[in-house]
Coordinates of C-alpha atoms and ligand atoms in Angstrom, one line a residue:
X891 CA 135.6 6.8 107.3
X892 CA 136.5 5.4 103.8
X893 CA 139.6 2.8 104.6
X894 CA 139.2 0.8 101.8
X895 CA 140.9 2.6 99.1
X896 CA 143.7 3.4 101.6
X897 CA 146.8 1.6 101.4
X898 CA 147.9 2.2 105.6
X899 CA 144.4 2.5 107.5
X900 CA 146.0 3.5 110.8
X901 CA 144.9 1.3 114.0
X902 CA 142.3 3.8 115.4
X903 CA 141.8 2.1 118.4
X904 CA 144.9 2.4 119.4
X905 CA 145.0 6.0 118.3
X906 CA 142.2 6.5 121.2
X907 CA 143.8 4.6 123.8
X908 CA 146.6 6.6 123.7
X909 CA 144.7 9.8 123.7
X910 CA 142.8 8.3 126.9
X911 CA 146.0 7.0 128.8
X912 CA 147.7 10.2 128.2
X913 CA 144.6 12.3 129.5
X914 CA 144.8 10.4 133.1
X915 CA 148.2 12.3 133.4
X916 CA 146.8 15.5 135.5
X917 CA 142.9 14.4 135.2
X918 CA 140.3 15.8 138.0
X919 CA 137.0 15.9 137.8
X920 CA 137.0 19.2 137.1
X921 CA 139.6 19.2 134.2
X922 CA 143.3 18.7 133.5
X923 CA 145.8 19.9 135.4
X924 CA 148.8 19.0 133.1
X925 CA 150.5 22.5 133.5
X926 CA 154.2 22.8 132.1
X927 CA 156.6 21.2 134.1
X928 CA 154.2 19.7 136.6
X929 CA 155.0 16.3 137.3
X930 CA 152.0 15.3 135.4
X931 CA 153.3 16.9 132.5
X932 CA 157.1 15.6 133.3
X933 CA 155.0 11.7 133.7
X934 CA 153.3 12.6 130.3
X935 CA 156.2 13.1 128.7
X936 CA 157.8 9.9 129.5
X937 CA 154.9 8.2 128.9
X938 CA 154.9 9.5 125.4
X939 CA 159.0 9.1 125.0
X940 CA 157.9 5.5 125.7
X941 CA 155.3 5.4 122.7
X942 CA 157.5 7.0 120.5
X943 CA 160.3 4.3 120.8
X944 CA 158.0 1.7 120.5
X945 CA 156.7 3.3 117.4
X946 CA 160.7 3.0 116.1
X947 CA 161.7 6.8 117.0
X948 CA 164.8 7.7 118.8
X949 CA 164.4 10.3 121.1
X950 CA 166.0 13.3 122.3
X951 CA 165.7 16.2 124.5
X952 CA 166.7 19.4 123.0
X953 CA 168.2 22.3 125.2
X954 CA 164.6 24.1 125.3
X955 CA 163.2 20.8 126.5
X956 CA 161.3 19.9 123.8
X957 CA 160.9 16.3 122.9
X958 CA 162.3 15.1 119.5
X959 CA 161.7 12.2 118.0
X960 CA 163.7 11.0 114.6
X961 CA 163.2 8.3 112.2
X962 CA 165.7 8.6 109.3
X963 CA 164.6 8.0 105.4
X964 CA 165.8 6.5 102.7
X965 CA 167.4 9.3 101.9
X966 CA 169.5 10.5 104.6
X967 CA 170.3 13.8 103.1
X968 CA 166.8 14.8 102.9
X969 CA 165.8 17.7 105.4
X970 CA 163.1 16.4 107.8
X971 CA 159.2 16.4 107.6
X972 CA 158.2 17.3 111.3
X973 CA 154.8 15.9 112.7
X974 CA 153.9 17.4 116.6
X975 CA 152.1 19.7 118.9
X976 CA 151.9 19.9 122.8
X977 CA 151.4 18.3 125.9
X978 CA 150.9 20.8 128.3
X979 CA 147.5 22.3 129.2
X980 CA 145.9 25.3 130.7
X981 CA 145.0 25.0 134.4
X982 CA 141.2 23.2 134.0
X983 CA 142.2 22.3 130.5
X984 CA 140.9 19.3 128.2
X985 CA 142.4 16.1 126.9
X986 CA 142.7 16.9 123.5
X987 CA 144.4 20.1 122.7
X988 CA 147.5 19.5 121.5
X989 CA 147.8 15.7 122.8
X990 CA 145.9 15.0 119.5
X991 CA 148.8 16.4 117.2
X992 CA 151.5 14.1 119.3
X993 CA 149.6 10.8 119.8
X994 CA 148.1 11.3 116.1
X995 CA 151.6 11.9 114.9
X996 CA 153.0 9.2 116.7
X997 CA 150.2 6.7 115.7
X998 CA 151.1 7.8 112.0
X999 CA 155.0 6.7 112.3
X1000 CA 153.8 3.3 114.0
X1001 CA 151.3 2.3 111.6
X1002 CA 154.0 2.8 108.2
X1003 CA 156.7 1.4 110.7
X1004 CA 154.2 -2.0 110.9
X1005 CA 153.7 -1.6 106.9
X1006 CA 157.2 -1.5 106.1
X1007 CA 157.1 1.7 104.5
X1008 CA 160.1 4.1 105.0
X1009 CA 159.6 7.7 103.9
X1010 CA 162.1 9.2 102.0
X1011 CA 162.6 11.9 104.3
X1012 CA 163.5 11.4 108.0
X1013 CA 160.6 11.6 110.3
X1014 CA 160.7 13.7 113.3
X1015 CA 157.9 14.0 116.2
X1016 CA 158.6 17.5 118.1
X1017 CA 156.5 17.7 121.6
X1018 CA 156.8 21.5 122.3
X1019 CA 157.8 22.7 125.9
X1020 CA 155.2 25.0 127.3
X1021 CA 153.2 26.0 124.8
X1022 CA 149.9 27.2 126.6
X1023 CA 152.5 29.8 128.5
X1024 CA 150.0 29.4 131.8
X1025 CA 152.8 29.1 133.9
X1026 CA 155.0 32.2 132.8
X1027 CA 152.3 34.4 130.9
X1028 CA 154.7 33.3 128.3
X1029 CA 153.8 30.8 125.5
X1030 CA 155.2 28.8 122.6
X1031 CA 158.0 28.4 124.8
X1032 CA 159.9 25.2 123.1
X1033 CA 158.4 26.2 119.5
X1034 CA 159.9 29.6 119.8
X1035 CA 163.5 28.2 120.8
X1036 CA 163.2 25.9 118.1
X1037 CA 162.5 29.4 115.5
X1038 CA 165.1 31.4 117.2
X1039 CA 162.3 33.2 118.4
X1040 CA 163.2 33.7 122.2
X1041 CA 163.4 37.2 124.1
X1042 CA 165.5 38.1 126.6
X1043 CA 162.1 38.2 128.7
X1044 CA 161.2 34.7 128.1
X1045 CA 164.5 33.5 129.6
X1046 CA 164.6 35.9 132.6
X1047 CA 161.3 34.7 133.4
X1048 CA 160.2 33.6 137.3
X1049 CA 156.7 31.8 137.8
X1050 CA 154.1 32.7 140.8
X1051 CA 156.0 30.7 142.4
X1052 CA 159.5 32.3 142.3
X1053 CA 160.4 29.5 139.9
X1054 CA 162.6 30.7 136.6
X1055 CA 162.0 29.5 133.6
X1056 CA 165.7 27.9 133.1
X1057 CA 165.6 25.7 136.5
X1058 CA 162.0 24.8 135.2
X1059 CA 163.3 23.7 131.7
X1060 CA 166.3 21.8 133.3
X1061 CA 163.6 20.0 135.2
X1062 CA 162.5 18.1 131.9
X1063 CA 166.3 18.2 130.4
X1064 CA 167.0 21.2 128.5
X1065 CA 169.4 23.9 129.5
X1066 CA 168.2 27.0 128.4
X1067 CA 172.0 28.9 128.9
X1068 CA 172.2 26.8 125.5
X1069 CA 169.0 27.5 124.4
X1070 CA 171.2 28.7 121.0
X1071 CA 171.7 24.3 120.6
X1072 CA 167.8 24.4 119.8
X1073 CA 167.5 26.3 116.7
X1074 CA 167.0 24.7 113.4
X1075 CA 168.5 27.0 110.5
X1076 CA 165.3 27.4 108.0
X1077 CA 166.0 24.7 105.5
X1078 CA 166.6 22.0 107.8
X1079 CA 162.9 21.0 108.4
X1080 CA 161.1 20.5 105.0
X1081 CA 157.8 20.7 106.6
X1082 CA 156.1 21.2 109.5
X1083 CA 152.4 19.7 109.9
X1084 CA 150.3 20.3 112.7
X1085 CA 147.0 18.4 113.3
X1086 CA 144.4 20.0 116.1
X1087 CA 141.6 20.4 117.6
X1088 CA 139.3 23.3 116.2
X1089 CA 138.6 24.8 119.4
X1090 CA 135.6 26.7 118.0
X1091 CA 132.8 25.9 116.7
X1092 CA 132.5 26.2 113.0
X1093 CA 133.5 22.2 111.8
X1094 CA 131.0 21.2 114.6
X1095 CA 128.1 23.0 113.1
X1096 CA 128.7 22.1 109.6
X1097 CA 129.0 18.5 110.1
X1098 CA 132.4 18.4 108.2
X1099 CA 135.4 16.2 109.8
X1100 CA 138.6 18.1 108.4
X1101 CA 139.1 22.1 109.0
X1102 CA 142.2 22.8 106.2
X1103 CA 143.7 26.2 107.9
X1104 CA 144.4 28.5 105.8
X1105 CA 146.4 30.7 108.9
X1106 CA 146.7 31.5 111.8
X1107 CA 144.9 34.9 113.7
X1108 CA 146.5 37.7 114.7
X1109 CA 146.3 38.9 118.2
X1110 CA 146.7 42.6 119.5
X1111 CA 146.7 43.2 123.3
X1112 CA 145.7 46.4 124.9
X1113 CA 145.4 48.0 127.9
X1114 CA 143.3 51.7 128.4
X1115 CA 143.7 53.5 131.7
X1116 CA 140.7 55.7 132.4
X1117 CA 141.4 58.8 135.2
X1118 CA 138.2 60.5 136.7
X1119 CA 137.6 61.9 140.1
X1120 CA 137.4 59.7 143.1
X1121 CA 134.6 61.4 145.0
X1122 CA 131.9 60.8 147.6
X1123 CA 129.4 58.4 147.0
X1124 CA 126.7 60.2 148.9
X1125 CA 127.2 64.0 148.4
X1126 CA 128.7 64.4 145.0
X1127 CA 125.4 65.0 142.5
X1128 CA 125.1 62.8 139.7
X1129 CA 125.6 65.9 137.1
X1130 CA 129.1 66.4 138.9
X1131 CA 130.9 63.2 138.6
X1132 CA 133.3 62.1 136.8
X1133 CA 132.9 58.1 137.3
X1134 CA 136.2 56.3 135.8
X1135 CA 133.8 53.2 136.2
X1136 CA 130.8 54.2 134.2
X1137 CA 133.5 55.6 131.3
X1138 CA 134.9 51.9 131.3
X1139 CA 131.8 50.3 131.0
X1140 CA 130.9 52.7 128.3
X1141 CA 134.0 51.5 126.4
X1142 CA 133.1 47.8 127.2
X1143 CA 130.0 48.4 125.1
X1144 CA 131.9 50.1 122.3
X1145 CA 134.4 47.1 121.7
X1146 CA 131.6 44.4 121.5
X1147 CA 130.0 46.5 119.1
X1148 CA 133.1 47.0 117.2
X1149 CA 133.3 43.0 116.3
X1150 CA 129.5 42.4 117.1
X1151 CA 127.7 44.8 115.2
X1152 CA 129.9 46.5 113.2
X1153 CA 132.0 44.1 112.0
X1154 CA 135.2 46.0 112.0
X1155 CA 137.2 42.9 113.2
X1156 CA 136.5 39.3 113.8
X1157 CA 136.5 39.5 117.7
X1158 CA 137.2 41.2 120.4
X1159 CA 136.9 41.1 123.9
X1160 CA 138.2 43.2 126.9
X1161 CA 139.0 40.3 129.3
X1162 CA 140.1 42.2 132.3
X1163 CA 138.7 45.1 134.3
X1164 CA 140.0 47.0 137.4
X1165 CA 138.3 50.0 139.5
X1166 CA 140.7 51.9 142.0
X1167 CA 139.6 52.2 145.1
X1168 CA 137.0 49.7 144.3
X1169 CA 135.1 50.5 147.3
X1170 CA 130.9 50.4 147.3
X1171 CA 130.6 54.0 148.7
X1172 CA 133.4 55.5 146.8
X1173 CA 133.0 56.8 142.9
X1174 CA 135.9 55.1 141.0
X1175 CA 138.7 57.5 140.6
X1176 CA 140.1 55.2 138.2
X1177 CA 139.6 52.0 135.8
X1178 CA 141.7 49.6 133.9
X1179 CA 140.9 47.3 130.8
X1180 CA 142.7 44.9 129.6
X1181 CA 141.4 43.9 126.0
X1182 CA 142.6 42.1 122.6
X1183 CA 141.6 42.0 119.1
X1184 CA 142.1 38.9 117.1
X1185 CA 141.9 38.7 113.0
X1186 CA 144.0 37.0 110.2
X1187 CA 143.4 40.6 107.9
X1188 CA 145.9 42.8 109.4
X1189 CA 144.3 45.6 107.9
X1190 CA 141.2 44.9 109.7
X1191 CA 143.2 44.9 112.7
X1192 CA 144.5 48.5 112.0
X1193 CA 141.3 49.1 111.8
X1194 CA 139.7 48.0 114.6
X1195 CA 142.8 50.0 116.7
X1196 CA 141.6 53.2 114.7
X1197 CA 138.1 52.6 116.1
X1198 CA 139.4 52.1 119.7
X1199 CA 141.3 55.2 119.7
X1200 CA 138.3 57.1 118.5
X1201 CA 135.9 55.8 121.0
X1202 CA 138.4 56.4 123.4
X1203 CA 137.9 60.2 122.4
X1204 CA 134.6 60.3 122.4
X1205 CA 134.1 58.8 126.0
X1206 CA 137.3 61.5 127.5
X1207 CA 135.4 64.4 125.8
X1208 CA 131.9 63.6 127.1
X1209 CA 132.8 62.2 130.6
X1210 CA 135.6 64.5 131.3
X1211 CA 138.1 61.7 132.1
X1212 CA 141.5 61.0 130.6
X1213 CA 142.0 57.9 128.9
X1214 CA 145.4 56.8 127.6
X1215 CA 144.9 53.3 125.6
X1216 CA 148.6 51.7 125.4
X1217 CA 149.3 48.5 123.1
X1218 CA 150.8 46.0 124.8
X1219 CA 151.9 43.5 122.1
X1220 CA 150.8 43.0 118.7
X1221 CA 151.4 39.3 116.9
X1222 CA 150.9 39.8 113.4
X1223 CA 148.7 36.8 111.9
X1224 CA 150.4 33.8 110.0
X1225 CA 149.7 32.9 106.7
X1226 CA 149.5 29.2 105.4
X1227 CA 150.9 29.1 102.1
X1228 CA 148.1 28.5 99.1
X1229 CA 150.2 25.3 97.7
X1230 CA 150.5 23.6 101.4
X1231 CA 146.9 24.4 102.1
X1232 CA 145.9 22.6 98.5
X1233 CA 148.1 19.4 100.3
X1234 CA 145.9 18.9 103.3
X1235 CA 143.0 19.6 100.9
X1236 CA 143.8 17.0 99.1
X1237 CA 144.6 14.6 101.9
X1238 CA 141.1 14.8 103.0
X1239 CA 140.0 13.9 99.3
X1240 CA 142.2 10.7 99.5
X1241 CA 140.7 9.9 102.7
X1242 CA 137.0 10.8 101.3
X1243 CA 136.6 13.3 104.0
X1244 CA 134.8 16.6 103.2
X1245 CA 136.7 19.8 104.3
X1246 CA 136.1 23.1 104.7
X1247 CA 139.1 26.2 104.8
X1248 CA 139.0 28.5 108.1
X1249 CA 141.4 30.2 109.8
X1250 CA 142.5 29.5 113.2
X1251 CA 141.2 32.0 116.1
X1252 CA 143.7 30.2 118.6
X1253 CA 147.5 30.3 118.2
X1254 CA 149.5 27.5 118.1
X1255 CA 153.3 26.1 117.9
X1256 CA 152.7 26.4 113.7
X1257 CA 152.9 30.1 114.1
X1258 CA 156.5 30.1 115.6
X1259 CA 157.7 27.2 113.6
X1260 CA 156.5 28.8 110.0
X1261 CA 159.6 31.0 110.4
X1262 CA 161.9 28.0 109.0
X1263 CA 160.0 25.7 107.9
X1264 CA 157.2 25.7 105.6
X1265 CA 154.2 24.6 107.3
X1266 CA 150.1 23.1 107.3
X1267 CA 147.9 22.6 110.2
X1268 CA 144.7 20.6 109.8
X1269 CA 141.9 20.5 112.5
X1270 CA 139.1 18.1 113.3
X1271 CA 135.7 19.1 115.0
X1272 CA 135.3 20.0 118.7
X1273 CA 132.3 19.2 119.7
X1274 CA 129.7 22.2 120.7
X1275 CA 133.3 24.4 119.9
X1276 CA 134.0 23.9 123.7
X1277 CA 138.2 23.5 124.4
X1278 CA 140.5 25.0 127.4
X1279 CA 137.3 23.6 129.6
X1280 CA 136.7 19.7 131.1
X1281 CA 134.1 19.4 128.4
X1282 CA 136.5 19.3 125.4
X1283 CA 135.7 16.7 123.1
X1284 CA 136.6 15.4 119.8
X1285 CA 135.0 12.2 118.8
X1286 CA 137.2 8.8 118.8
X1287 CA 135.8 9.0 114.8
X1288 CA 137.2 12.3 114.0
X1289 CA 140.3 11.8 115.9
X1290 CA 141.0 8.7 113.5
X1291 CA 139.6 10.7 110.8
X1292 CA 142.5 13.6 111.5
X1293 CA 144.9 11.5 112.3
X1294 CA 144.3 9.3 108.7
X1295 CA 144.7 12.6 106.8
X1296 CA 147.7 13.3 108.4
X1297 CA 149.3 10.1 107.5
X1298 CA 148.0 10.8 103.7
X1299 CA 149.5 14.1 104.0
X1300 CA 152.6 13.0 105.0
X1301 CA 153.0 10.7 102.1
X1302 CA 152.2 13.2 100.0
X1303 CA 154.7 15.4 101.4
X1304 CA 156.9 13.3 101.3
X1305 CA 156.6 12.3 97.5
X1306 CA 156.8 16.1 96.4
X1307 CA 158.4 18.6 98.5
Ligands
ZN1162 ZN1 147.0 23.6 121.5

């Protein structure tokens, strides 16, 4: 890293011991375990409360449950530039998605609070509540409160365990039947900037410390039903069946191809499949598939639905099975505007870091939070593109390298929006 030019090198070992002590909140040999809610996330989040004072924030719990921290500017009129992420993880997770953006963000407002410098603009630190959604099939819980992006779904939601969402939320301080006291009107953030880990593989390959995203992917769910004829195993001839099984599989073949070979959309992947009566000496009467296409081009997206309902057609007419494909949701992808994009770009020139531009195949808190605010994410390198696994790993060296560029940016931010 080149720290000599820069005016507030930030205290990178410090930046990685708070990544570390955070991480043995939930840690197992075979992963995290810092699900929503959890008491290792609630002991996370009081552990990082406890950084964020120190670093001069004051702290608050908004009715979602999210974590604010605020440091006011110099100019208290100014609408607030936001730093954050998550804490959460995925059951088997790793120590660096999303804990990156909040101890990167909080290491940024305690290395200009040691300098002296005060920003223009208050500061704030936002630790989204349940973002990775594990718990409630539900995700983006706290950035979507925060947009005014809630359904009625979200808030009548109940866990595996018969838990609902509200007495969960209350758990870590919020009270969702005032989840309306969350919202920020558009205009009261002036930015929102979100550093992260890849979570793919492309930074890793090229060698190049700083991912500038230019947005984030769209994501269309799916689920096809397939109806043959459940039949005898051992008398019905091959000629005569109708095998709901064999017509999924057929389809399985046709939607990797679809990203794979044909190139209709960047991926997709059927995730989930399902034969009824699932028995070894029964032909399967039916099949389910549950399957999702992800892309930033929308249109490629159309496209790749198009492709789906045609192969769907094909496989009914030569197997002599019914097949109803129903789409389940359908998240549109977020753009990064050009002129926050050239920002982060930028930030990694003042930082002599190389970057490269790429879209985000994950989602993220951004997405929800680009409603009001306007908003840049910048990603650093995971290492073999591994993340949501116990072998997640960014280096201490690109960590520090992220979390220097988003100190730049920032400053930058702060000088011009
Ligand atoms: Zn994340």
């Amino acid at each position: 890293m080149v720290t000599t030019m820069l005016l507030y090198p930030i205290n990178a070992a410090r930046l990685n011991r708070s990544l570390e002590e955070l991480g043995r909140f939930g840690e197992t040999s075979y992963g995290m375990e810092r699900l929503a809610f959890s008491p290792a996330d609630i002991a996370s989040r009081n552990y990082t409360m406890e950084l964020m004072r120190k670093a001069g924030l004051e702290t608050r719990i908004d009715t979602a449950g999210n974590i604010i921290g605020r440091k006011s500017g110099s100019e208290d009129s100014f609408p607030a530039i936001a730093l954050g992420s998550h804490t959460d993880t995925v059951p088997y997770g790793g120590k660096y998605d999303g804990a990156l953006g909040v101890m990167g963000a909080i290491e940024v407002v305690q290395t200009l609070a040691e300098r002296g410098h005060t920003t223009r603009h208050p500061v704030e630190v936002l630790v989204f509540t349940n973002e990775e959604g594990t718990r409630y099939h539900r995700w983006l819980i706290g950035s979507r409160a925060m947009a005014g992006l809630l359904e009625q779904e979200d808030l009548d939601a109940v866990d595996d365990e018969g838990v609902s969402l509200s007495s969960r939320v209350a758990d870590v301080g919020g009270d969702l039947s005032r989840v309306d006291g969350a919202v920020r009107r558009a205009g009261e953030l002036a930015a929102y900037i979100e550093l992260h880990i890849e979570q793919g593989p492309n930074l890793h390959r090229s060698g190049t410390p700083l991912g500038v995203v230019t947005g984030i992917t769209g994501r269309a769910v799916f689920e096809v039903d397939i109806e043959g004829t459940t039949n005898h195993a051992g008398t019905t001839p091959m000629a005569d069946r109708h095998d709901a099984l064999v017509s999924a599989s057929k389809l399985v073949l046709d939607i990797r191809k679809m990203a794979a070979e044909d190139e209709i959309c960047r991926v997709t992947t059927v995730g989930s499949i399902q034969a009824t009566p699932n028995a070894v000496n029964v032909i399967p009467g039916s099949a389910k598939l549950g399957l999702e296409f992800r892309d930033v081009d929308m249109d490629a997206m159309a496209a790749a639905e198009r492709e789906l309902n045609r192969a769907a057609q094909r496989t009914s007419a030569s197997d002599g099975v019914a097949i109803t494909v129903n789409r389940h949701r359908f998240n549109p992808s977020v753009p990064i505007d050009s002129g926050m994009q050239s920002l982060v770009a930028e930030a990694a020139g003042r930082c002599g870091l190389a970057w490269e531009a790429l879209p985000s195949g994950a989602g993220h808190d951004a997405q929800a939070i680009a409603s009001i605010a306007p908003m840049a994410m910048l990603f650093v390198p995971s290492v073999d593109g591994i993340s949501h696994a116990v072998a997640e790993y960014s280096t201490p060296e690109d960590c520090a390298n992220g979390t220097q560029a988003l100190l730049e940016l920032l400053l930058m931010a702060d000088n011009r929006i």
